CSV table of C-alpha atoms and ligand atoms in Angstrom, one decimal:
chain,number,residue,atom,x,y,z
A,141,MET,CA,0.0,0.0,0.0
A,142,LEU,CA,1.3,3.4,-0.9
A,143,ARG,CA,1.6,5.8,1.9
A,144,LYS,CA,1.8,9.6,1.5
A,145,ARG,CA,4.3,11.3,3.5
A,146,LEU,CA,5.0,15.0,3.9
A,147,ARG,CA,8.6,15.9,4.1
A,148,LYS,CA,9.7,19.1,5.7
A,149,SER,CA,12.8,20.5,3.9
A,150,GLY,CA,12.4,24.3,3.8
A,151,LYS,CA,9.6,24.0,1.2
A,152,GLU,CA,7.2,21.2,1.8
A,153,ALA,CA,7.5,18.5,-0.9
A,154,LEU,CA,5.1,15.7,-1.4
A,155,MET,CA,6.8,12.3,-1.5
A,156,PHE,CA,5.4,8.8,-2.1
A,157,ASP,CA,6.9,6.4,0.3
A,158,LEU,CA,6.8,2.7,0.7
A,159,SER,CA,7.7,0.4,3.5
A,160,ASP,CA,10.9,-1.7,3.0
A,161,ASP,CA,9.1,-5.0,3.1
A,162,GLU,CA,6.8,-3.9,0.2
A,163,ILE,CA,9.7,-3.1,-2.2
A,164,LEU,CA,10.5,-6.7,-3.2
A,165,SER,CA,6.9,-7.9,-3.6
A,166,LEU,CA,5.8,-4.8,-5.6
A,167,SER,CA,8.9,-5.0,-7.8
A,168,LYS,CA,8.2,-8.7,-8.5
A,169,GLU,CA,4.7,-7.8,-9.5
A,170,HIS,CA,5.4,-4.8,-11.7
A,171,VAL,CA,9.0,-4.6,-12.8
A,172,PHE,CA,10.1,-6.2,-16.1
A,173,TYR,CA,13.8,-7.2,-15.7
A,174,THR,CA,16.4,-7.1,-18.4
A,175,TRP,CA,18.7,-10.1,-19.1
A,176,SER,CA,16.4,-12.2,-16.9
A,177,ALA,CA,13.7,-14.9,-17.1
A,178,GLN,CA,11.0,-13.0,-15.3
A,179,ALA,CA,9.9,-15.9,-13.1
A,180,LYS,CA,13.4,-16.4,-11.8
A,181,VAL,CA,14.4,-12.9,-10.7
A,182,ASN,CA,15.2,-12.4,-7.1
A,183,PRO,CA,16.8,-8.9,-6.9
A,184,ILE,CA,18.7,-7.5,-3.9
A,185,ALA,CA,16.5,-4.6,-2.6
A,186,VAL,CA,19.2,-2.0,-2.2
A,187,LYS,CA,18.6,0.8,0.3
A,188,ARG,CA,21.8,2.9,0.5
A,189,ALA,CA,25.4,2.9,-0.5
A,190,LYS,CA,28.6,4.6,0.6
A,191,GLY,CA,32.1,4.3,-0.6
A,192,VAL,CA,32.8,0.7,-1.6
A,193,TYR,CA,29.8,-0.7,0.3
A,194,PHE,CA,26.0,-0.9,-0.2
A,195,TRP,CA,23.3,-2.1,2.1
A,196,ASP,CA,20.0,-3.9,1.5
A,197,VAL,CA,16.7,-3.2,3.1
A,198,ASP,CA,17.6,-5.7,5.9
A,199,ASP,CA,20.7,-3.6,6.6
A,200,ARG,CA,23.0,-6.4,5.3
A,201,ARG,CA,26.2,-4.9,4.0
A,202,TYR,CA,27.8,-5.9,0.7
A,203,LEU,CA,31.4,-5.1,-0.4
A,204,ASP,CA,30.9,-4.0,-4.0
A,205,PHE,CA,33.5,-5.8,-6.1
A,206,ASN,CA,31.7,-4.9,-9.4
A,207,SER,CA,31.1,-1.2,-9.0
A,208,MET,CA,27.5,-2.2,-9.4
A,209,THR,CA,27.5,-2.6,-13.2
A,210,MET,CA,31.3,-1.8,-13.6
A,211,CYS,CA,30.3,1.8,-13.5
A,212,VAL,CA,30.5,3.5,-10.0
A,213,ASN,CA,34.2,4.3,-10.5
A,214,ILE,CA,34.5,7.0,-7.8
A,215,GLY,CA,32.5,5.0,-5.3
A,216,HIS,CA,29.0,5.4,-3.9
A,217,GLY,CA,27.4,8.4,-2.3
A,218,ASP,CA,30.0,11.2,-3.1
A,219,GLU,CA,28.3,14.3,-1.8
A,220,ARG,CA,30.2,16.5,-4.3
A,221,VAL,CA,28.5,14.9,-7.3
A,222,ILE,CA,25.1,14.7,-5.6
A,223,LYS,CA,25.2,18.4,-4.8
A,224,ALA,CA,26.2,19.3,-8.3
A,225,MET,CA,23.2,17.4,-9.7
A,226,GLN,CA,20.9,18.9,-7.1
A,227,ASP,CA,22.1,22.5,-8.0
A,228,GLN,CA,21.7,21.8,-11.7
A,229,ALA,CA,18.2,20.4,-11.3
A,230,ALA,CA,17.2,23.4,-9.3
A,231,GLU,CA,18.7,25.9,-11.9
A,232,LEU,CA,17.8,24.2,-15.1
A,233,SER,CA,16.8,20.6,-15.4
A,234,TYR,CA,16.4,20.3,-19.1
A,235,ALA,CA,17.2,22.2,-22.4
A,236,ALA,CA,16.4,21.2,-25.9
A,237,PRO,CA,19.1,19.4,-28.0
A,238,GLY,CA,19.6,22.4,-30.3
A,239,MET,CA,20.2,24.8,-27.4
A,240,THR,CA,23.3,25.0,-25.3
A,241,THR,CA,23.9,25.5,-21.6
A,242,LYS,CA,26.7,26.4,-19.3
A,243,VAL,CA,27.1,22.7,-18.2
A,244,ARG,CA,27.1,21.5,-21.8
A,245,ALA,CA,29.9,23.9,-22.8
A,246,LEU,CA,31.9,22.9,-19.7
A,247,ALA,CA,31.3,19.1,-19.9
A,248,SER,CA,32.3,18.9,-23.6
A,249,LYS,CA,35.5,20.9,-22.9
A,250,MET,CA,36.4,18.7,-19.9
A,251,VAL,CA,35.8,15.5,-21.9
A,252,ALA,CA,37.9,16.8,-24.8
A,253,GLU,CA,40.7,17.6,-22.3
A,254,ILE,CA,40.9,14.1,-20.9
A,255,THR,CA,41.1,12.4,-24.3
A,256,PRO,CA,44.5,11.1,-25.3
A,257,ARG,CA,46.7,14.0,-26.5
A,258,GLN,CA,43.6,16.2,-25.9
A,259,ALA,CA,43.0,15.4,-29.6
A,260,LEU,CA,39.3,14.3,-29.6
A,261,THR,CA,37.9,17.8,-29.4
A,262,LYS,CA,34.3,17.3,-30.5
A,263,VAL,CA,31.9,15.5,-28.2
A,264,LEU,CA,28.4,14.1,-28.9
A,265,PHE,CA,26.6,13.2,-25.7
A,266,THR,CA,24.3,10.2,-25.6
A,267,LEU,CA,22.3,8.4,-22.8
A,268,GLY,CA,24.6,5.4,-22.3
A,269,GLY,CA,27.2,3.1,-24.0
A,270,ALA,CA,25.0,1.4,-26.6
A,271,ASP,CA,23.8,4.6,-28.2
A,272,ALA,CA,27.4,6.0,-28.0
A,273,ASN,CA,28.5,3.1,-30.2
A,274,GLU,CA,25.4,3.5,-32.5
A,275,ASN,CA,26.3,7.1,-33.1
A,276,ALA,CA,30.0,6.4,-33.6
A,277,ILE,CA,29.1,3.8,-36.2
A,278,LYS,CA,26.8,6.4,-38.0
A,279,LEU,CA,29.6,9.0,-37.8
A,280,ALA,CA,32.1,6.6,-39.3
A,281,ARG,CA,29.8,5.6,-42.1
A,282,GLY,CA,29.0,9.2,-42.9
A,283,TYR,CA,32.6,10.2,-42.7
A,284,THR,CA,34.0,7.4,-44.9
A,285,GLY,CA,31.0,6.8,-47.2
A,286,ARG,CA,31.6,3.1,-46.5
A,287,HIS,CA,29.3,0.6,-44.8
A,288,LYS,CA,31.0,-2.3,-43.0
A,289,ILE,CA,32.0,-2.3,-39.4
A,290,LEU,CA,34.6,-4.8,-38.1
A,291,THR,CA,34.4,-5.9,-34.5
A,292,ARG,CA,35.7,-8.9,-32.5
A,293,TYR,CA,33.9,-12.0,-31.4
A,294,ARG,CA,34.7,-11.6,-27.7
A,295,SER,CA,33.1,-8.2,-27.5
A,296,TYR,CA,30.0,-6.5,-26.0
A,297,HIS,CA,29.0,-3.1,-27.4
A,298,GLY,CA,25.4,-2.7,-26.1
A,299,ALA,CA,21.9,-4.0,-26.4
A,300,THR,CA,20.3,-1.8,-29.1
A,301,ALA,CA,20.0,-3.3,-32.5
A,302,GLY,CA,23.1,-1.7,-34.0
A,303,ALA,CA,25.3,-2.2,-30.9
A,304,MET,CA,24.0,-5.7,-30.6
A,305,ALA,CA,25.0,-6.4,-34.2
A,306,ALA,CA,28.4,-5.1,-33.3
A,307,THR,CA,28.6,-7.3,-30.2
A,308,GLY,CA,30.5,-10.5,-30.9
A,309,ASP,CA,29.4,-12.6,-28.0
A,310,PRO,CA,26.3,-14.8,-27.7
A,311,ARG,CA,24.1,-11.9,-26.6
A,312,ARG,CA,24.0,-11.0,-30.3
A,313,VAL,CA,23.1,-14.5,-31.6
A,314,VAL,CA,19.7,-14.7,-29.9
A,315,TRP,CA,18.5,-11.7,-31.8
A,316,GLU,CA,19.7,-12.6,-35.2
A,317,PRO,CA,18.9,-12.2,-38.0
A,318,ASN,CA,17.0,-9.0,-37.2
A,319,LEU,CA,20.0,-6.7,-36.5
A,320,MET,CA,21.9,-4.0,-38.3
A,321,THR,CA,23.7,-5.4,-41.4
A,322,GLY,CA,27.3,-4.9,-42.3
A,323,VAL,CA,29.2,-6.2,-39.3
A,324,VAL,CA,32.0,-8.6,-39.7
A,325,HIS,CA,33.7,-10.2,-36.7
A,326,PHE,CA,37.3,-11.2,-36.2
A,327,LEU,CA,39.3,-13.0,-33.5
A,328,ASP,CA,40.6,-11.5,-30.3
A,329,PRO,CA,44.3,-11.8,-29.3
A,330,TYR,CA,43.3,-14.0,-26.4
A,331,ARG,CA,46.5,-15.7,-25.4
A,332,TYR,CA,45.2,-18.2,-22.8
A,333,ARG,CA,42.9,-19.8,-25.4
A,334,SER,CA,44.6,-18.8,-28.6
A,335,THR,CA,43.3,-20.7,-31.6
A,336,PHE,CA,46.5,-20.2,-33.5
A,337,HIS,CA,48.9,-21.1,-30.8
A,338,ARG,CA,47.6,-24.1,-28.9
A,339,THR,CA,50.8,-26.0,-29.6
A,340,ASN,CA,53.0,-23.0,-29.2
A,341,PRO,CA,52.1,-21.3,-26.0
A,342,ASP,CA,55.6,-19.8,-25.4
A,343,LEU,CA,55.6,-17.8,-28.6
A,344,PRO,CA,57.1,-14.3,-28.1
A,345,GLU,CA,54.5,-11.6,-27.5
A,346,ALA,CA,55.5,-9.7,-30.7
A,347,GLU,CA,54.9,-12.7,-32.9
A,348,PHE,CA,51.6,-13.4,-31.1
A,349,ALA,CA,50.5,-9.9,-31.8
A,350,ARG,CA,51.7,-10.1,-35.4
A,351,ASP,CA,49.6,-13.3,-36.0
A,352,TYR,CA,46.4,-11.6,-34.9
A,353,LEU,CA,47.2,-8.5,-36.9
A,354,ASN,CA,47.8,-10.7,-40.0
A,355,HIS,CA,44.5,-12.4,-39.3
A,356,LEU,CA,42.8,-9.0,-39.2
A,357,GLU,CA,44.5,-7.7,-42.3
A,358,GLU,CA,43.4,-10.9,-44.1
A,359,ILE,CA,39.8,-10.2,-43.2
A,360,ILE,CA,40.1,-6.6,-44.4
A,361,GLN,CA,41.4,-8.0,-47.7
A,362,TYR,CA,38.6,-10.5,-48.0
A,363,GLU,CA,35.9,-7.9,-47.2
A,364,GLY,CA,37.4,-5.3,-49.4
A,365,PRO,CA,39.2,-2.4,-47.7
A,366,GLY,CA,37.1,0.1,-49.6
A,367,THR,CA,33.9,-1.2,-48.0
A,368,ILE,CA,35.0,-0.9,-44.4
A,369,ALA,CA,34.0,2.2,-42.4
A,370,ALA,CA,35.4,1.4,-39.0
A,371,ILE,CA,37.1,-1.1,-36.7
A,372,LEU,CA,35.3,-0.9,-33.3
A,373,MET,CA,37.1,-2.6,-30.4
A,374,GLU,CA,37.0,-2.6,-26.6
A,375,SER,CA,40.5,-1.3,-25.7
A,376,VAL,CA,40.6,-3.9,-22.9
A,377,THR,CA,37.8,-6.5,-23.3
A,378,GLY,CA,35.4,-6.3,-20.4
A,379,THR,CA,32.9,-9.0,-19.6
A,380,ASN,CA,34.3,-11.4,-22.3
A,381,GLY,CA,37.5,-11.9,-20.4
A,382,ILE,CA,39.6,-8.8,-19.4
A,383,ILE,CA,41.6,-9.5,-22.5
A,384,ILE,CA,44.6,-7.2,-22.4
A,385,PRO,CA,46.1,-6.6,-25.9
A,386,PRO,CA,49.7,-7.8,-26.3
A,387,GLU,CA,52.3,-5.1,-26.9
A,388,GLY,CA,52.2,-4.0,-30.5
A,389,TYR,CA,48.7,-5.1,-31.2
A,390,MET,CA,46.9,-1.7,-30.6
A,391,GLN,CA,49.6,0.1,-32.6
A,392,GLY,CA,49.2,-2.5,-35.4
A,393,VAL,CA,45.4,-1.9,-35.6
A,394,ARG,CA,46.0,1.8,-35.8
A,395,ALA,CA,48.5,1.2,-38.6
A,396,LEU,CA,46.0,-1.0,-40.5
A,397,CYS,CA,43.3,1.7,-40.1
A,398,ASP,CA,45.7,4.3,-41.5
A,399,LYS,CA,46.8,2.1,-44.3
A,400,TYR,CA,43.2,1.4,-45.5
A,401,GLY,CA,41.5,4.7,-44.5
A,402,ILE,CA,39.4,2.9,-41.8
A,403,VAL,CA,38.1,4.8,-38.8
A,404,MET,CA,39.4,3.4,-35.5
A,405,ILE,CA,36.8,3.5,-32.7
A,406,SER,CA,37.8,2.6,-29.2
A,407,ASP,CA,34.9,1.4,-27.0
A,408,GLU,CA,36.0,2.6,-23.5
A,409,VAL,CA,32.6,2.3,-21.9
A,410,MET,CA,34.0,-0.1,-19.3
A,411,SER,CA,37.7,0.4,-19.6
A,412,GLY,CA,37.7,4.2,-19.5
A,413,PHE,CA,37.7,6.6,-16.6
A,414,GLY,CA,40.6,5.2,-14.6
A,415,ARG,CA,39.6,1.6,-14.6
A,416,THR,CA,42.9,0.4,-16.0
A,417,GLY,CA,45.1,3.1,-14.3
A,418,LYS,CA,44.8,5.6,-17.2
A,419,TRP,CA,42.0,7.8,-18.1
A,420,PHE,CA,41.5,5.6,-21.2
A,421,ALA,CA,43.0,2.2,-21.7
A,422,VAL,CA,44.3,3.0,-25.2
A,423,GLU,CA,46.8,5.3,-23.5
A,424,HIS,CA,48.7,2.2,-22.3
A,425,TRP,CA,49.8,1.7,-25.9
A,426,ASP,CA,50.1,5.4,-26.8
A,427,VAL,CA,47.5,5.0,-29.5
A,428,LEU,CA,45.2,7.8,-30.6
A,429,PRO,CA,41.9,6.4,-32.0
A,430,ASP,CA,39.7,8.5,-34.2
A,431,MET,CA,36.8,8.2,-31.8
A,432,ILE,CA,36.3,7.0,-28.2
A,433,THR,CA,33.0,5.9,-26.9
A,434,MET,CA,32.3,6.2,-23.2
A,435,ALA,CA,29.6,5.9,-20.6
A,436,LYS,CA,29.6,4.2,-17.1
A,437,GLY,CA,32.6,6.0,-15.4
A,438,LEU,CA,31.8,9.2,-17.2
A,439,THR,CA,29.4,10.0,-14.4
A,440,SER,CA,30.3,7.1,-12.2
A,441,ALA,CA,26.6,6.2,-12.8
A,442,TYR,CA,25.3,9.0,-10.7
A,443,ALA,CA,23.2,9.8,-13.8
A,444,PRO,CA,22.9,8.1,-17.2
A,445,LEU,CA,25.2,9.5,-19.8
A,446,GLY,CA,27.3,8.3,-22.7
A,447,ALA,CA,29.5,10.2,-25.2
A,448,VAL,CA,31.4,9.9,-28.4
A,449,ALA,CA,34.6,12.0,-28.5
A,450,MET,CA,35.9,12.4,-32.0
A,451,LYS,CA,38.7,14.0,-33.9
A,452,PRO,CA,37.7,17.4,-35.4
A,453,GLY,CA,38.2,16.0,-38.9
A,454,ILE,CA,35.4,13.5,-38.4
A,455,ALA,CA,33.0,16.2,-37.1
A,456,ALA,CA,34.0,18.4,-40.1
A,457,ALA,CA,32.6,15.9,-42.5
A,458,PHE,CA,29.2,17.1,-41.2
A,459,ASN,CA,30.0,20.8,-41.6
A,460,GLU,CA,27.7,21.3,-44.6
A,461,THR,CA,25.8,18.0,-44.5
A,462,PRO,CA,23.6,17.6,-41.5
A,463,PHE,CA,24.2,14.6,-39.1
A,464,GLU,CA,20.8,12.9,-39.5
A,465,SER,CA,20.4,11.6,-35.9
A,466,GLY,CA,19.4,12.8,-32.5
A,467,LEU,CA,18.2,12.1,-29.0
A,468,THR,CA,15.7,14.0,-26.9
A,469,TYR,CA,17.9,13.7,-23.9
A,470,THR,CA,21.3,14.4,-25.5
A,471,SER,CA,23.3,16.6,-23.1
A,472,HIS,CA,20.8,16.3,-20.3
A,473,PRO,CA,21.9,19.1,-17.9
A,474,VAL,CA,21.6,16.9,-14.7
A,475,SER,CA,23.7,14.1,-16.3
A,476,LEU,CA,26.2,16.6,-17.5
A,477,ALA,CA,26.5,18.2,-14.0
A,478,ALA,CA,27.2,14.7,-12.7
A,479,ALA,CA,29.9,14.2,-15.4
A,480,VAL,CA,31.6,17.6,-14.6
A,481,ALA,CA,31.5,16.9,-10.9
A,482,ASN,CA,32.7,13.3,-11.4
A,483,ILE,CA,35.7,14.4,-13.5
A,484,ASN,CA,36.5,17.1,-10.9
A,485,VAL,CA,36.4,14.5,-8.2
A,486,MET,CA,38.6,12.2,-10.2
A,487,ARG,CA,41.1,15.0,-10.6
A,488,GLU,CA,40.9,16.3,-7.0
A,489,ASP,CA,41.3,12.9,-5.5
A,490,GLN,CA,43.7,11.6,-8.1
A,491,ILE,CA,41.5,8.6,-8.7
A,492,VAL,CA,43.3,7.5,-11.9
A,493,GLN,CA,46.6,7.5,-10.0
A,494,ARG,CA,45.0,5.6,-7.1
A,495,ALA,CA,43.8,2.9,-9.5
A,496,ALA,CA,47.2,2.7,-11.1
A,497,GLY,CA,48.8,2.4,-7.6
A,498,MET,CA,46.3,-0.3,-6.5
A,499,GLY,CA,46.9,-2.3,-9.7
A,500,PRO,CA,49.9,-4.2,-8.4
A,501,VAL,CA,48.0,-5.0,-5.1
A,502,LEU,CA,45.2,-6.5,-7.1
A,503,LYS,CA,47.7,-8.4,-9.3
A,504,ARG,CA,49.4,-9.9,-6.2
A,505,LEU,CA,46.1,-10.9,-4.6
A,506,LEU,CA,45.0,-12.6,-7.9
A,507,THR,CA,48.4,-14.3,-8.2
A,508,ASP,CA,48.2,-15.6,-4.6
A,509,LEU,CA,44.7,-16.9,-5.2
A,510,GLY,CA,45.8,-18.7,-8.4
A,511,GLU,CA,48.6,-20.4,-6.5
A,512,ALA,CA,46.3,-21.5,-3.7
A,513,HIS,CA,43.5,-23.0,-5.8
A,514,PRO,CA,43.8,-25.7,-8.4
A,515,SER,CA,40.6,-24.5,-10.1
A,516,VAL,CA,42.3,-21.2,-11.2
A,517,GLY,CA,43.4,-21.6,-14.8
A,518,GLU,CA,44.7,-18.0,-15.2
A,519,VAL,CA,44.3,-14.6,-13.6
A,520,ARG,CA,44.7,-11.3,-15.6
A,521,SER,CA,44.4,-7.7,-14.5
A,522,ILE,CA,45.3,-4.2,-15.5
A,523,GLY,CA,44.7,-1.5,-13.0
A,524,LEU,CA,41.6,-2.4,-11.1
A,525,PHE,CA,40.2,-4.5,-13.9
A,526,GLY,CA,40.7,-8.1,-13.0
A,527,ILE,CA,39.5,-11.6,-13.8
A,528,VAL,CA,39.9,-15.2,-12.5
A,529,GLU,CA,39.4,-17.8,-15.1
A,530,LEU,CA,38.3,-21.1,-13.5
A,531,VAL,CA,38.9,-24.5,-15.0
A,532,LYS,CA,38.3,-28.1,-14.3
A,533,ASP,CA,41.7,-29.1,-15.6
A,534,ARG,CA,44.7,-26.8,-15.9
A,535,LYS,CA,46.2,-28.9,-18.7
A,536,THR,CA,43.1,-29.1,-21.0
A,537,LYS,CA,41.8,-25.7,-19.7
A,538,GLU,CA,38.3,-27.2,-19.7
A,539,PRO,CA,36.2,-24.3,-18.3
A,540,MET,CA,34.4,-24.5,-15.0
A,541,ALA,CA,31.1,-23.8,-16.9
A,542,PRO,CA,30.4,-24.5,-20.6
A,543,TRP,CA,30.4,-21.7,-23.2
A,544,ASN,CA,27.6,-19.3,-22.6
A,545,GLU,CA,26.3,-21.2,-19.5
A,546,SER,CA,26.7,-21.4,-15.8
A,547,SER,CA,27.4,-24.5,-13.7
A,548,PRO,CA,26.5,-25.7,-10.2
A,549,GLU,CA,30.0,-24.8,-9.1
A,550,MET,CA,29.8,-21.3,-10.4
A,551,ILE,CA,26.4,-20.8,-8.9
A,552,ALA,CA,27.6,-22.1,-5.5
A,553,LEU,CA,30.6,-19.8,-5.6
A,554,LYS,CA,28.5,-16.8,-6.3
A,555,LYS,CA,26.0,-17.7,-3.7
A,556,TYR,CA,28.7,-18.1,-1.1
A,557,CYS,CA,30.1,-14.7,-1.9
A,558,LEU,CA,26.7,-13.0,-1.7
A,559,ASP,CA,25.8,-14.8,1.6
A,560,ASN,CA,29.0,-13.6,3.0
A,561,GLY,CA,28.6,-10.0,1.9
A,562,LEU,CA,30.7,-9.9,-1.3
A,563,PHE,CA,29.0,-8.7,-4.4
A,564,LEU,CA,30.7,-9.6,-7.6
A,565,TYR,CA,30.0,-10.6,-11.2
A,566,THR,CA,30.5,-14.1,-12.5
A,567,HIS,CA,30.4,-14.6,-16.3
A,568,TRP,CA,30.3,-18.2,-17.5
A,569,HIS,CA,33.5,-19.7,-16.0
A,570,THR,CA,35.0,-16.5,-14.9
A,571,VAL,CA,34.9,-14.2,-11.9
A,572,LEU,CA,35.4,-10.5,-12.5
A,573,ILE,CA,37.0,-8.1,-10.0
A,574,ILE,CA,36.0,-4.6,-10.9
A,575,PRO,CA,35.7,-2.6,-7.6
A,576,PRO,CA,35.2,1.2,-7.2
A,577,LEU,CA,38.6,2.9,-7.8
A,578,ILE,CA,38.7,4.3,-4.3
A,579,ILE,CA,39.0,0.8,-2.8
A,580,SER,CA,41.8,0.4,-0.2
A,581,GLN,CA,44.2,-2.5,0.1
A,582,GLU,CA,42.4,-3.7,3.3
A,583,GLN,CA,39.1,-3.6,1.5
A,584,LEU,CA,40.5,-5.6,-1.4
A,585,GLU,CA,41.9,-8.1,1.0
A,586,GLU,CA,38.6,-8.3,2.8
A,587,GLY,CA,36.9,-9.3,-0.5
A,588,PHE,CA,39.7,-11.8,-1.4
A,589,LYS,CA,39.3,-13.6,1.9
A,590,ILE,CA,35.7,-14.4,1.0
A,591,LEU,CA,36.6,-15.3,-2.5
A,592,ASP,CA,39.3,-17.6,-1.3
A,593,LYS,CA,36.8,-19.6,0.7
A,594,ALA,CA,34.3,-19.5,-2.2
A,595,LEU,CA,36.8,-21.2,-4.5
A,596,GLU,CA,36.5,-24.3,-2.5
A,597,PHE,CA,33.3,-25.0,-4.5
A,598,THR,CA,35.2,-24.9,-7.7
A,599,ASP,CA,38.3,-26.7,-6.4
A,600,GLN,CA,36.1,-29.7,-5.6
A,601,ALA,CA,35.3,-30.0,-9.3
A,602,VAL,CA,38.9,-30.2,-10.4
A,603,LYS,CA,39.7,-33.5,-12.2
B,812,PLP,C1,32.3,-2.2,-23.5
B,812,PLP,C2,30.9,-1.8,-23.4
B,812,PLP,N1,30.3,-1.2,-24.5
B,812,PLP,C3,29.0,-0.8,-24.4
B,812,PLP,C4,28.2,-1.1,-23.4
B,812,PLP,C5,26.8,-0.7,-23.4
B,812,PLP,O1,26.6,0.3,-22.5
B,812,PLP,P1,25.1,0.6,-21.9
B,812,PLP,O2,24.6,-0.5,-21.1
B,812,PLP,O3,25.2,1.9,-21.2
B,812,PLP,O4,24.2,0.8,-23.2
B,812,PLP,C6,28.7,-1.8,-22.3
B,812,PLP,C7,27.9,-2.2,-21.1
B,812,PLP,O5,28.2,-3.0,-20.3
B,812,PLP,C8,30.1,-2.2,-22.3
B,812,PLP,O6,30.7,-2.9,-21.3
């Protein structure tokens, strides 16, 4: 039952309130959940969050090892961002796309400033990551006059029809064939399960990178270089395995794009905003893409926002010809206020440097975990972007869950973590470690203690 409550805060505002024990039942009755079989959803009813923790309605505390949806980069409940949003909502809560505002001018300048070499000087704001990628694809097609988009199999680029077509992983397959046409996929430089190097695992990194670049160039040739508008890649692959490109790979992709007049788009929706210890992951290889798409850490999820930052030359292609696309909520002032405040917080608190500094701590914890547990096949990390790959057999690398499925062991592991106050993301046979970037060494260790115990479930399945 809905209960009206009058709140006294200077002016009296009318609020609808609900008792905590009604939240779950009402949600189950009325909410349609994404990525879920509706009969099976059992959501955590979250009440409040602060720093690296959140609490449910029963006041149970969870350590957030996934930054909610890999997005709360500066941590929960930062008053500086909340205040900026409140002030913006009070001053001007919306302006039409064709207008401009103080916060729009400021946010676009600040985003341009943090791009590599400050070179992506034009910014198109979207609502999230999927539509950032959709718009980047349109921009690349308009700019080149070409149609095809090359992306990798182990990629996720969003759930709208174009972004889903670009996605390589099985989330795309269920929607086929009714997706955007023109996407061609290629293989990822995924060393642990490299198709090309099963019998040659000790190949030098440079040769490994070369093989995958040759594979990409072969595909470019087969498809016809003159038909390819863009290569769109996650700089460090997120949910599909924290795949960190080998040295030389990113530079090689850039060179191929230059050679064939292809636009290079870096999807930094998950890997951006300090996650890897740099503002954007491409900076690890000193590569300048033609466009960067971003979302998540752009506002640390205090409000929905995505963006495409592009070289001025791409934008100039639309100087005389209109860009035939738009969004009612592009540059929403409250979201932009969150972005401006979030970037300021990241600068003031040196969040990117903190993530870089904590990277070796995470690496050590992951390595120790790998040494202690026979079910750990490999661990990988860069900055505070980490993964544990679980296997039934280290020699054959048989995954702890089949491709695109879970398994009783993975379910038990996740349940143990949740029951013990550790919130993390498991994907098939992997466990992702993607905490808020403000996490301390003690808090990381606190989570790893729970994970260490949880891995007993997967260790039992080792052959
Ligand atoms: C790399 C990457 N690109 C795009 C997206 C889509 O972003 P959104 O869910 O905001 O549409 C995601 C979301 O997880 C992502 O990880």
